[in-house]
Short mmCIF file of C-alpha atoms in Angstrom, two decimals:
data_model
loop_
_atom_site.label_atom_id
_atom_site.label_comp_id
_atom_site.label_asym_id
_atom_site.label_seq_id
_atom_site.Cartn_x
_atom_site.Cartn_y
_atom_site.Cartn_z
CA GLU P 862 0.60 0.19 -0.11
CA THR P 863 2.23 2.37 1.12
CA ILE P 864 5.14 2.23 -2.39
CA CYS P 865 1.64 2.19 -4.36
CA ASP P 866 0.63 5.85 -2.40
CA GLU P 867 4.53 6.92 -2.97
CA LEU P 868 3.86 6.14 -6.84
CA HIS P 869 0.31 7.24 -7.19
CA ILE P 870 -0.88 4.78 -8.03
CA GLU P 871 -4.84 4.94 -7.70
CA ARG P 872 -5.94 1.86 -5.66
CA PRO P 873 -9.24 0.44 -3.52
CA GLN P 874 -9.44 0.96 -0.04
CA ASN P 875 -8.32 -2.41 2.28
CA ALA P 876 -7.47 -3.91 -1.62
CA SER P 877 -6.17 -7.54 -1.59
CA ILE P 878 -2.46 -8.16 -1.67
CA LYS P 879 -3.06 -9.64 -5.45
CA LEU P 880 -4.56 -7.15 -6.93
CA LEU P 881 -2.25 -4.52 -5.11
CA VAL P 882 0.80 -5.98 -6.24
CA ASP P 883 -0.38 -6.26 -10.55
CA ARG P 884 -1.88 -2.28 -9.96
CA LEU P 885 2.12 -1.73 -9.02
CA ASN P 886 3.13 -4.43 -12.39
CA HIS P 887 0.95 -2.44 -14.05
CA TYR P 888 2.17 1.02 -13.19
CA LEU P 889 6.30 -0.65 -13.59
CA LEU P 890 5.55 -1.77 -16.70
CA GLU P 891 4.24 0.91 -18.50
CA SER P 892 7.32 2.96 -16.60
CA ASN P 893 9.88 1.42 -18.45
CA ALA P 894 7.82 0.71 -21.55
CA ALA P 895 8.84 5.34 -21.77
CA GLY P 896 12.17 4.79 -20.45
CA ARG P 897 12.00 5.15 -16.55
CA LYS P 898 13.46 3.38 -13.64
CA THR P 899 12.13 2.46 -10.70
CA VAL P 900 13.84 2.62 -7.33
CA GLN P 901 12.53 1.92 -3.42
CA LYS P 902 14.17 3.27 -0.71
CA ILE P 903 13.11 1.81 2.19
CA ASP P 904 15.38 3.31 5.75
CA GLU P 905 15.99 1.96 8.84
CA ALA P 906 15.46 -1.56 7.13
CA GLN P 907 16.85 -3.77 9.69
CA LYS P 908 13.03 -2.80 11.93
CA LEU P 909 11.28 -4.43 9.12
CA SER P 910 10.10 -8.13 9.73
CA VAL P 911 10.50 -10.56 8.03
CA ASP P 912 7.25 -10.56 6.69
CA VAL P 913 7.45 -8.04 4.99
CA LEU P 914 11.77 -8.89 4.25
CA GLU P 915 10.44 -11.45 2.32
CA GLN P 916 7.76 -9.68 0.43
CA LEU P 917 10.11 -7.39 -0.07
CA ARG P 918 11.61 -10.67 -1.96
CA LEU P 919 8.38 -11.51 -4.25
CA LEU P 920 8.10 -7.93 -5.22
CA THR P 921 11.49 -8.66 -7.51
CA ASN P 922 10.03 -11.06 -9.07
CA LEU P 923 8.60 -8.45 -11.08
CA GLU P 924 10.26 -8.67 -14.82
CA THR P 925 10.55 -8.86 -18.64
CA ASN P 926 12.82 -10.50 -20.32
CA ARG P 927 16.28 -8.70 -20.25
CA TYR P 928 15.05 -6.61 -17.04
CA LYS P 929 14.56 -6.26 -13.56
CA LEU P 930 10.72 -3.90 -13.32
CA LEU P 931 11.45 -2.87 -9.67
CA GLN P 932 15.09 -1.65 -8.69
CA ILE P 933 15.51 -1.97 -4.44
CA VAL P 934 17.05 -0.87 -1.87
CA LEU P 935 17.64 -1.44 1.87
CA LEU P 936 19.75 1.13 4.17
CA GLY P 937 20.41 0.21 7.98
CA GLN P 938 22.03 0.02 10.51
CA PRO P 939 24.88 -2.85 11.27
CA GLU P 940 21.66 -5.02 12.77
CA LEU P 941 20.55 -5.37 8.78
CA LEU P 942 23.73 -7.36 8.36
CA GLN P 943 23.08 -9.38 11.08
CA ILE P 944 19.25 -10.22 10.04
CA LEU P 945 19.77 -11.61 6.09
CA GLY P 946 22.83 -14.05 6.77
CA GLN P 947 19.78 -15.56 9.35
CA GLN P 948 19.51 -19.24 8.09
CA GLU P 949 15.71 -17.93 7.18
CA MET P 950 17.07 -14.81 5.15
CA ARG P 951 19.36 -16.52 2.65
CA GLN P 952 16.95 -16.06 -0.90
CA LEU P 953 17.03 -12.20 -0.41
CA SER P 954 19.97 -12.55 1.20
CA GLN P 955 21.17 -14.68 -2.27
CA ARG P 956 18.88 -11.69 -4.69
CA VAL P 957 21.26 -8.94 -2.98
CA THR P 958 23.30 -7.71 -6.68
CA ALA P 959 25.47 -4.48 -3.90
CA ARG P 960 26.47 -4.44 -0.60
CA PHE P 961 28.36 -1.05 0.80
CA HIS P 962 29.70 -0.49 4.52
CA LEU P 963 29.97 2.59 5.16
CA GLY P 964 31.99 2.51 8.23
CA PRO P 965 33.13 5.60 10.69
CA LEU P 966 35.53 9.03 9.48
CA ALA P 967 38.70 8.22 9.94
CA PRO P 968 40.05 11.00 12.12
CA GLY P 969 42.26 13.06 8.97
CA GLU P 970 38.46 13.25 7.63
CA ILE P 971 36.50 15.12 10.51
CA GLY P 972 37.14 18.88 9.55
CA ALA P 973 35.72 18.23 5.97
CA TYR P 974 32.77 16.54 7.33
CA VAL P 975 32.09 18.64 9.36
CA GLN P 976 32.51 21.63 7.33
CA HIS P 977 30.65 20.25 4.51
CA ARG P 978 27.94 19.78 6.74
CA LEU P 979 27.78 23.31 8.24
CA GLU P 980 28.47 24.55 4.01
CA ILE P 981 25.39 22.93 3.55
CA ALA P 982 23.55 25.00 5.68
CA GLY P 983 25.37 28.30 4.61
CA CYS P 984 27.56 28.81 6.86
CA GLN P 985 30.56 29.20 5.34
CA ARG P 986 33.32 30.33 8.39
CA ARG P 987 34.85 27.71 10.50
CA LEU P 988 32.28 27.55 13.67
CA PHE P 989 34.59 24.31 14.46
CA GLN P 990 38.48 25.14 15.01
CA GLU P 991 40.79 22.38 12.98
CA GLN P 992 42.03 21.49 16.56
CA LEU P 993 38.43 20.16 17.71
CA ASN P 994 39.46 17.85 14.90
CA LYS P 995 40.75 15.24 16.87
CA PRO P 996 38.64 15.52 20.09
CA LEU P 997 35.92 15.38 17.74
CA TRP P 998 37.04 12.28 16.80
CA GLN P 999 37.50 10.70 19.81
CA LEU P 1000 34.40 11.67 21.68
CA THR P 1001 32.04 10.02 18.34
CA GLY P 1002 34.79 7.38 16.78
CA GLY P 1003 33.82 8.64 13.67
CA VAL P 1004 30.28 8.61 13.84
CA PRO P 1005 28.87 10.15 11.46
CA ARG P 1006 25.17 10.47 13.44
CA LEU P 1007 26.95 10.74 16.44
CA LEU P 1008 29.26 13.94 14.33
CA ASN P 1009 25.46 15.53 13.31
CA LEU P 1010 24.48 15.35 17.55
CA VAL P 1011 26.94 16.38 18.88
CA CYS P 1012 28.13 18.96 16.48
CA ASP P 1013 24.67 19.92 16.44
CA ARG P 1014 24.96 20.12 20.30
CA ALA P 1015 27.73 22.60 20.61
CA LEU P 1016 26.62 24.68 18.23
CA LEU P 1017 23.14 25.38 20.66
CA GLY P 1018 26.02 25.72 23.57
CA ALA P 1019 27.33 28.32 22.23
CA TYR P 1020 24.30 29.52 21.09
CA ALA P 1021 23.27 30.05 24.64
CA GLN P 1022 26.45 31.53 25.62
CA ASP P 1023 26.82 33.97 23.07
CA GLN P 1024 29.77 32.51 21.38
CA GLN P 1025 30.61 32.31 17.65
CA THR P 1026 33.04 29.14 17.53
CA VAL P 1027 33.04 25.83 19.57
CA ASP P 1028 35.30 25.71 21.91
CA LEU P 1029 36.37 22.44 23.45
CA ARG P 1030 35.16 23.64 26.89
CA ILE P 1031 31.60 23.76 24.71
CA LEU P 1032 32.15 20.12 23.03
CA ARG P 1033 33.51 18.51 26.42
CA GLN P 1034 29.44 19.10 27.86
CA ALA P 1035 27.97 18.42 24.19
CA ALA P 1036 28.91 15.30 24.64
CA SER P 1037 28.36 14.60 28.10
CA GLU P 1038 24.49 15.24 26.98
CA VAL P 1039 24.21 13.47 24.06
CA LEU P 1040 26.93 10.20 24.68
CA GLY P 1041 26.72 10.65 28.49
CA PRO P 1042 29.44 11.04 30.55
CA ILE P 1043 32.96 10.82 29.93
CA PRO P 1044 35.54 9.06 31.56
CA GLN P 1045 38.20 8.79 32.62
CA ARG P 1046 41.39 7.81 31.26
CA ARG P 1047 44.05 5.11 32.48
CA SER P 1048 47.51 4.33 31.71
CA SER P 1049 48.57 1.22 31.38
CA ARG P 1050 51.96 3.08 31.72
CA PRO P 1051 52.19 4.06 36.28
CA ALA P 1052 55.64 5.31 36.13
CA LEU P 1053 54.30 7.73 33.15
CA VAL P 1054 52.08 8.64 35.62
CA ALA P 1055 53.99 9.28 38.12
CA VAL P 1056 56.64 11.47 36.17
CA ALA P 1057 53.28 13.64 34.23
CA ALA P 1058 52.23 13.62 38.13
CA VAL P 1059 55.66 15.58 39.62
CA LEU P 1060 55.82 17.67 36.36
CA LEU P 1061 51.66 18.77 36.56
CA GLY P 1062 52.24 19.19 40.07
CA GLY P 1063 54.94 22.07 39.46
CA LEU P 1064 53.24 22.94 36.31
CA LEU P 1065 50.63 24.06 38.28
CA GLY P 1066 52.37 24.96 41.35
CA GLY P 1067 54.02 27.83 39.46
CA LEU P 1068 50.56 28.92 37.82
CA LEU P 1069 49.41 29.30 40.74
CA TRP P 1070 52.53 31.11 42.57
CA TYR P 1071 52.02 33.32 39.57
CA GLY P 1072 48.24 34.12 40.61
CA GLN P 1073 46.41 32.15 38.75
CA LYS P 1074 43.00 31.75 40.40
CA THR P 1075 41.12 29.53 38.04
CA VAL P 1076 42.78 26.10 36.78
CA LEU P 1077 41.14 23.77 33.84
CA PRO P 1078 41.02 20.10 34.68
CA LEU P 1079 43.01 18.24 32.29
CA VAL P 1080 40.86 15.45 31.08
CA ASP P 1081 42.79 12.68 27.40
CA LEU P 1082 40.47 12.16 25.34
CA ALA P 1083 41.49 9.60 24.46
CA ALA P 1084 39.87 6.96 27.57
CA ARG P 1085 36.74 7.59 25.05
CA ASP P 1086 36.37 3.86 23.70
CA THR P 1087 35.66 4.46 19.60
CA THR P 1088 33.94 0.61 19.42
CA THR P 1089 31.32 0.73 21.22
CA MET P 1090 29.88 3.89 19.47
CA VAL P 1091 28.74 2.73 16.54
CA THR P 1092 25.56 0.77 17.78
CA ILE P 1093 24.84 4.00 20.54
CA PRO P 1094 20.98 5.35 18.65
CA ALA P 1095 20.37 8.63 19.13
CA PRO P 1096 17.84 10.04 21.84
CA ALA P 1097 14.33 10.44 20.45
CA GLY P 1098 11.24 12.69 21.15
CA GLU P 1099 13.57 15.47 21.40
CA ILE P 1100 12.05 18.66 19.66
CA THR P 1101 13.25 22.60 20.51
CA GLU P 1102 11.56 25.62 19.34
CA ALA P 1103 13.43 28.57 19.29
CA ALA P 1104 12.58 32.04 18.76
CA ASP P 1105 14.78 33.43 16.48
CA THR P 1106 16.10 36.42 18.25
CA THR P 1107 17.44 40.58 16.38
CA GLU P 1108 19.05 40.87 19.08
CA ALA P 1109 22.57 41.95 21.04
CA GLY P 1110 22.11 41.00 24.85
CA SER P 1111 24.75 41.49 27.01
CA SER P 1112 27.18 38.00 25.82
CA PRO P 1113 27.88 35.96 29.61
CA GLY P 1114 31.67 35.73 28.75
CA GLU P 1115 31.77 39.57 29.23
CA ASN P 1116 34.75 40.45 31.66
CA PRO P 1117 32.77 40.80 35.52
CA ALA P 1118 35.90 42.50 36.09
CA ILE P 1119 35.57 45.64 34.71
CA ALA P 1120 33.27 48.11 37.38
CA ASP P 1121 31.46 51.18 37.39
CA VAL P 1122 33.28 54.11 38.57
CA THR P 1123 31.49 57.28 37.11
CA GLU P 1124 30.99 57.69 40.73
CA ALA P 1125 34.97 59.55 40.74
CA SER P 1126 33.49 61.88 38.40
CA GLN P 1127 31.57 63.08 40.90
CA ALA P 1128 33.06 64.04 43.48
CA PRO P 1129 33.80 66.90 45.14
CA ALA P 1130 37.28 69.39 43.45
CA ALA P 1131 38.33 69.31 47.12
CA VAL P 1132 39.40 65.92 47.48
CA ALA P 1133 39.80 65.00 44.38
CA THR P 1134 43.26 63.42 43.84
CA GLU P 1135 45.86 62.51 41.05
CA GLU P 1136 46.26 58.98 42.13
CA PRO P 1137 44.10 56.20 39.24
CA ALA P 1138 41.62 54.97 39.92
CA VAL P 1139 40.83 51.49 41.52
CA VAL P 1140 38.36 49.37 39.25
CA THR P 1141 37.71 46.63 41.68
CA GLU P 1142 36.26 42.99 41.09
CA PRO P 1143 33.22 42.64 42.01
CA ASP P 1144 32.04 40.24 44.53
CA TRP P 1145 29.55 38.43 42.44
CA PRO P 1146 31.06 34.46 42.46
CA GLN P 1147 32.69 33.48 38.78
CA THR P 1148 32.27 30.05 38.73
CA TRP P 1149 28.89 27.68 40.21
CA PRO P 1150 29.35 26.70 43.84
CA ALA P 1151 29.67 23.21 44.59
CA ASP P 1152 27.08 23.75 47.28
CA PHE P 1153 24.83 25.33 45.49
CA ALA P 1154 21.31 23.49 44.48
CA MET P 1155 23.66 20.48 43.01
CA GLY P 1156 20.96 17.61 42.31
CA ARG P 1157 18.06 20.28 42.66
CA SER P 1158 14.98 17.47 40.96
CA PRO P 1159 13.24 19.68 38.73
CA ALA P 1160 9.75 19.70 40.67
CA GLU P 1161 11.93 21.21 43.64
CA ALA P 1162 12.72 23.60 41.54
CA PHE P 1163 9.35 24.40 39.78
CA ALA P 1164 7.75 24.94 43.88
CA ASP P 1165 10.28 27.92 44.13
CA LEU P 1166 9.00 29.46 40.63
CA ALA P 1167 5.56 28.76 41.31
CA ALA P 1168 6.57 30.32 44.43
CA LEU P 1169 7.41 33.65 42.86
CA TRP P 1170 4.21 33.76 40.48
CA GLY P 1171 1.92 33.78 44.50
CA LEU P 1172 1.10 29.86 43.84
CA ALA P 1173 2.45 28.69 48.13
CA ASP P 1174 3.06 25.76 48.83
CA PHE P 1175 3.20 24.06 45.20
CA PRO P 1176 2.84 20.31 46.10
CA LEU P 1177 6.33 18.24 44.08
CA ARG P 1178 5.17 16.15 41.71
CA LYS P 1179 5.97 15.38 38.44
CA ASP P 1180 3.71 16.29 36.43
CA TYR P 1181 3.98 20.30 38.08
CA CYS P 1182 2.71 21.13 34.49
CA SER P 1183 -0.23 19.84 34.77
CA LEU P 1184 -1.13 21.38 38.35
CA ALA P 1185 -0.13 24.69 37.11
CA GLY P 1186 -2.82 24.02 34.57
CA ASP P 1187 -6.04 23.75 37.16
CA ARG P 1188 -4.69 26.92 38.96
CA GLY P 1189 -4.99 28.55 35.41
CA TYR P 1190 -1.77 29.09 34.42
CA ALA P 1191 0.93 27.55 32.11
CA CYS P 1192 4.49 26.24 31.15
CA LEU P 1193 6.50 26.94 28.12
CA ALA P 1194 10.14 24.96 27.55
CA ARG P 1195 12.25 26.23 24.88
CA GLN P 1196 15.67 25.83 23.99
CA ASP P 1197 17.57 29.81 24.05
CA SER P 1198 19.86 32.84 25.28
CA LEU P 1199 19.91 34.97 27.94
CA THR P 1200 19.25 37.30 25.19
CA THR P 1201 15.71 35.82 24.25
CA LEU P 1202 14.93 35.55 28.41
CA ARG P 1203 15.69 39.14 29.21
CA GLN P 1204 12.68 39.61 26.40
CA ILE P 1205 9.97 37.69 27.83
CA ASN P 1206 11.30 38.94 31.64
CA ARG P 1207 9.96 36.48 33.86
CA PRO P 1208 11.88 34.07 36.12
CA ALA P 1209 12.89 31.70 34.43
CA MET P 1210 13.16 27.33 35.35
CA LEU P 1211 17.15 26.26 34.12
CA THR P 1212 18.11 23.49 33.19
CA LEU P 1213 22.27 23.06 34.33
CA TYR P 1214 24.78 20.47 34.62
CA ASP P 1215 27.20 19.11 37.02
CA ASP P 1216 31.21 18.05 36.64
CA GLU P 1217 30.10 14.69 35.52
CA GLY P 1218 26.79 15.75 32.61
CA LEU P 1219 23.98 15.35 34.99
CA PRO P 1220 21.39 17.79 35.00
CA PHE P 1221 20.07 20.07 38.09
CA TYR P 1222 17.85 22.85 38.32
CA VAL P 1223 18.04 26.48 40.16
CA VAL P 1224 15.58 29.19 39.78
CA LEU P 1225 16.53 32.41 38.16
CA ALA P 1226 14.95 35.86 39.64
CA ARG P 1227 16.32 38.37 38.25
CA LEU P 1228 18.75 38.78 35.67
CA HIS P 1229 21.57 41.47 35.68
CA ALA P 1230 23.67 43.55 32.56
CA GLU P 1231 26.17 41.11 34.59
CA SER P 1232 24.44 38.69 36.66
CA ALA P 1233 21.42 37.16 37.64
CA LEU P 1234 19.44 36.06 40.97
CA PHE P 1235 19.47 32.43 41.56
CA ILE P 1236 17.16 30.48 43.67
CA ALA P 1237 16.92 27.01 45.37
CA GLY P 1238 15.37 26.31 47.82
CA ASP P 1239 15.65 29.14 51.39
CA ASP P 1240 19.00 28.97 49.73
CA GLN P 1241 19.55 32.61 46.95
CA ARG P 1242 22.68 34.06 45.93
CA GLU P 1243 23.66 36.76 43.34
CA LEU P 1244 26.07 35.01 41.21
CA ALA P 1245 28.69 36.31 37.56
CA LEU P 1246 26.94 34.64 35.65
CA THR P 1247 30.04 33.35 34.01
CA ALA P 1248 29.08 30.28 36.74
CA ILE P 1249 26.97 29.20 34.15
CA ALA P 1250 28.87 29.49 30.81
CA PRO P 1251 29.97 26.24 31.01
CA ARG P 1252 26.46 24.83 32.63
CA TRP P 1253 23.91 25.38 31.25
CA PHE P 1254 23.13 25.04 26.59
CA GLY P 1255 20.05 26.90 27.06
CA SER P 1256 17.10 24.85 28.29
CA TYR P 1257 14.34 26.99 30.38
CA LEU P 1258 10.69 26.80 31.65
CA VAL P 1259 8.09 29.78 32.37
CA LEU P 1260 5.61 29.84 34.26
CA TRP P 1261 3.32 32.33 32.81
CA GLN P 1262 -1.10 33.56 32.57
CA PRO P 1263 -2.54 32.89 29.38
CA PRO P 1264 -5.85 35.18 28.69
CA ALA P 1265 -9.59 34.32 28.97
CA ILE P 1266 -8.62 32.93 24.25
CA GLY P 1267 -6.37 29.93 25.32
CA GLN P 1268 -3.60 29.52 24.11
CA ARG P 1269 -4.70 27.86 21.15
CA LEU P 1270 -2.82 28.84 18.05
CA LEU P 1271 -4.45 31.72 15.58
CA LYS P 1272 -2.94 31.89 12.53
CA PRO P 1273 -3.15 34.54 9.58
CA GLY P 1274 -6.18 34.35 8.26
CA GLN P 1275 -7.75 32.66 11.25
CA GLY P 1276 -10.33 34.02 12.27
CA GLY P 1277 -11.98 33.75 16.54
CA GLU P 1278 -12.16 35.82 19.51
CA ALA P 1279 -9.06 35.21 18.93
CA VAL P 1280 -8.72 38.19 16.53
CA ALA P 1281 -10.45 40.72 18.66
CA TRP P 1282 -8.49 40.64 21.40
CA LEU P 1283 -4.77 40.49 19.40
CA ALA P 1284 -6.71 43.81 17.70
CA ALA P 1285 -7.83 45.22 21.96
CA GLN P 1286 -4.12 44.31 22.78
CA LEU P 1287 -2.38 45.97 19.43
CA ASP P 1288 -4.39 49.17 20.19
CA ALA P 1289 -3.73 48.96 23.57
CA LEU P 1290 0.50 49.14 23.07
CA GLY P 1291 -1.25 52.30 20.43
CA ILE P 1292 0.35 49.90 17.38
CA TYR P 1293 -2.98 49.53 15.68
CA GLN P 1294 -6.78 51.14 15.94
CA GLN P 1295 -9.14 49.19 16.65
CA SER P 1296 -11.58 48.86 14.71
CA GLY P 1297 -14.54 46.57 16.21
CA GLU P 1298 -15.04 45.10 12.44
CA GLU P 1299 -12.30 42.78 12.88
CA ARG P 1300 -12.93 39.15 12.45
CA VAL P 1301 -10.33 37.95 10.35
CA LEU P 1302 -5.60 38.13 11.63
CA ALA P 1303 -5.31 39.42 7.80
CA GLY P 1304 -4.36 43.28 6.58
CA THR P 1305 -3.75 45.38 8.57
CA LEU P 1306 -5.04 43.66 11.91
CA LEU P 1307 -1.86 40.97 10.54
CA GLY P 1308 0.73 44.11 9.42
CA ALA P 1309 0.55 46.08 13.03
CA PHE P 1310 0.57 42.46 15.02
CA LYS P 1311 3.98 40.97 12.45
CA ARG P 1312 5.91 44.41 13.78
CA PHE P 1313 5.38 43.64 17.03
CA GLN P 1314 6.68 40.20 16.15
CA PHE P 1315 9.38 41.79 15.19
CA SER P 1316 10.93 44.53 18.07
CA ARG P 1317 10.75 42.05 20.04
CA GLY P 1318 12.76 39.24 18.47
CA LEU P 1319 10.27 36.97 17.50
CA THR P 1320 10.44 35.20 13.88
CA PRO P 1321 7.50 37.80 11.84
CA ASP P 1322 5.60 34.89 11.35
CA GLY P 1323 1.64 36.32 12.39
CA VAL P 1324 1.00 33.15 14.26
CA LEU P 1325 -0.34 34.13 17.36
CA GLY P 1326 0.77 31.86 20.38
CA PRO P 1327 2.64 30.91 24.03
CA MET P 1328 5.57 32.86 23.47
CA SER P 1329 3.90 35.94 21.51
CA LEU P 1330 1.03 36.06 23.62
CA ILE P 1331 3.22 36.51 26.70
CA GLN P 1332 5.83 39.02 25.36
CA LEU P 1333 1.60 40.34 24.79
CA HIS P 1334 2.12 40.36 28.74
CA THR P 1335 4.98 42.46 29.42
CA ALA P 1336 4.77 44.93 26.95
CA LEU P 1337 1.01 45.82 28.15
CA GLY P 1338 3.20 44.80 31.53
CA ARG P 1339 1.12 42.49 33.09
CA GLU P 1340 1.31 41.98 36.84
CA GLY P 1341 3.32 38.59 37.57
CA PRO P 1342 7.27 38.63 38.53
CA ARG P 1343 10.25 39.95 36.33
CA LEU P 1344 13.58 38.98 35.52
CA ALA P 1345 14.75 42.74 35.88
CA GLU P 1346 12.60 45.91 36.69
CA ASP P 1347 11.48 48.44 34.10
CA GLY P 1348 13.92 51.01 32.30
CA ALA P 1349 16.67 48.08 34.76
CA GLU P 1350 19.01 46.47 32.37
#
């Protein structure tokens, strides 16, 4: 049935296999007479049952005196070879005229493969530096599927941290999220390890003596067993939806050690001195404290978020979003950047990762230019934005109050009560004059709404969805907690 539908062969409902094969054979004979060849490609063929594979074998019997009418190409994981090697599959295996097994990429092919994928997507500059080719190969074993997953997550991490390129730290964090924790290497040469430990200790001691305050962990990426990665399946069910943003926000990588010294110019002339102004480092911790929020569950963090909205004593249950819905609230989970969170201007529950790659959850309650206030139960701490840079890859959840019209999407050309509601909101913002005759989201109303979306850093698609509703509430000054007071940076 699927093959007939793909070839646009008309068929009655619940037709017998004989009728389907007869109509397929008739179509193939006409195509062959017209000089066309028909090829059926089946991906993930290792998931086909024995009965379906036998049916495919029978379809290879469709032929003329000189030509096969249908060429079938099976693509699958290495398990496909095992299936074809079974005794009951010997007849199908004997029909195979060409075989090719695509192995992992070699270390020297990694850079060209990644750059090719970027160029296909329209990117003409290097987002992964050449020195990352070897770590990428060591982390993924050269398996293209794993390369795609790790690189995709690394690009999201760089975007969330407002970085123009991927560095080794972001790459390792992305790999730990996709592939699991990266094990340390166990060397079989204890003597060399002892010598290296002495040299490393001396080196680190010298660095500390010269005033270094941060020492990055040194890990040998070659420790990962790449032979077990061929059969690792891709994670299923992950759907990320990120709104396009056009406004540039504060970069979490900016130097927080530059303090505001403008007050020095306001001092009376009588007490002014010729000594240079002292630039002091802020008191905010630059790295995430090991004793803060680690191991905190999403239900616990959501209870903190609910408390900011006045929902006290929120129960610690996994269905927290359903419980919030019963009280007139809704959840919006996305992956994006701090720039988008500044535009939403509502507290958010962030998904962070510890040093082992395990997630923990915390509430972002206030967001300033270079620091933020985080809440974990009764513990509240002001930290520099650099503290979340290596731990946050853009995942967040915000709580909001849907309007009386609900959350149903309103698309251009559609009508309903949401049209009049939207016209009233845009009228209140002064970007549209409501006539009271609005019935459909179109014309000048649609144009005004798209201008609003564009001004808030959203994709101007004219679709009234949760993100646009939240931005409308924020722009109109509706009640609820905010990340920053109006007019604050």
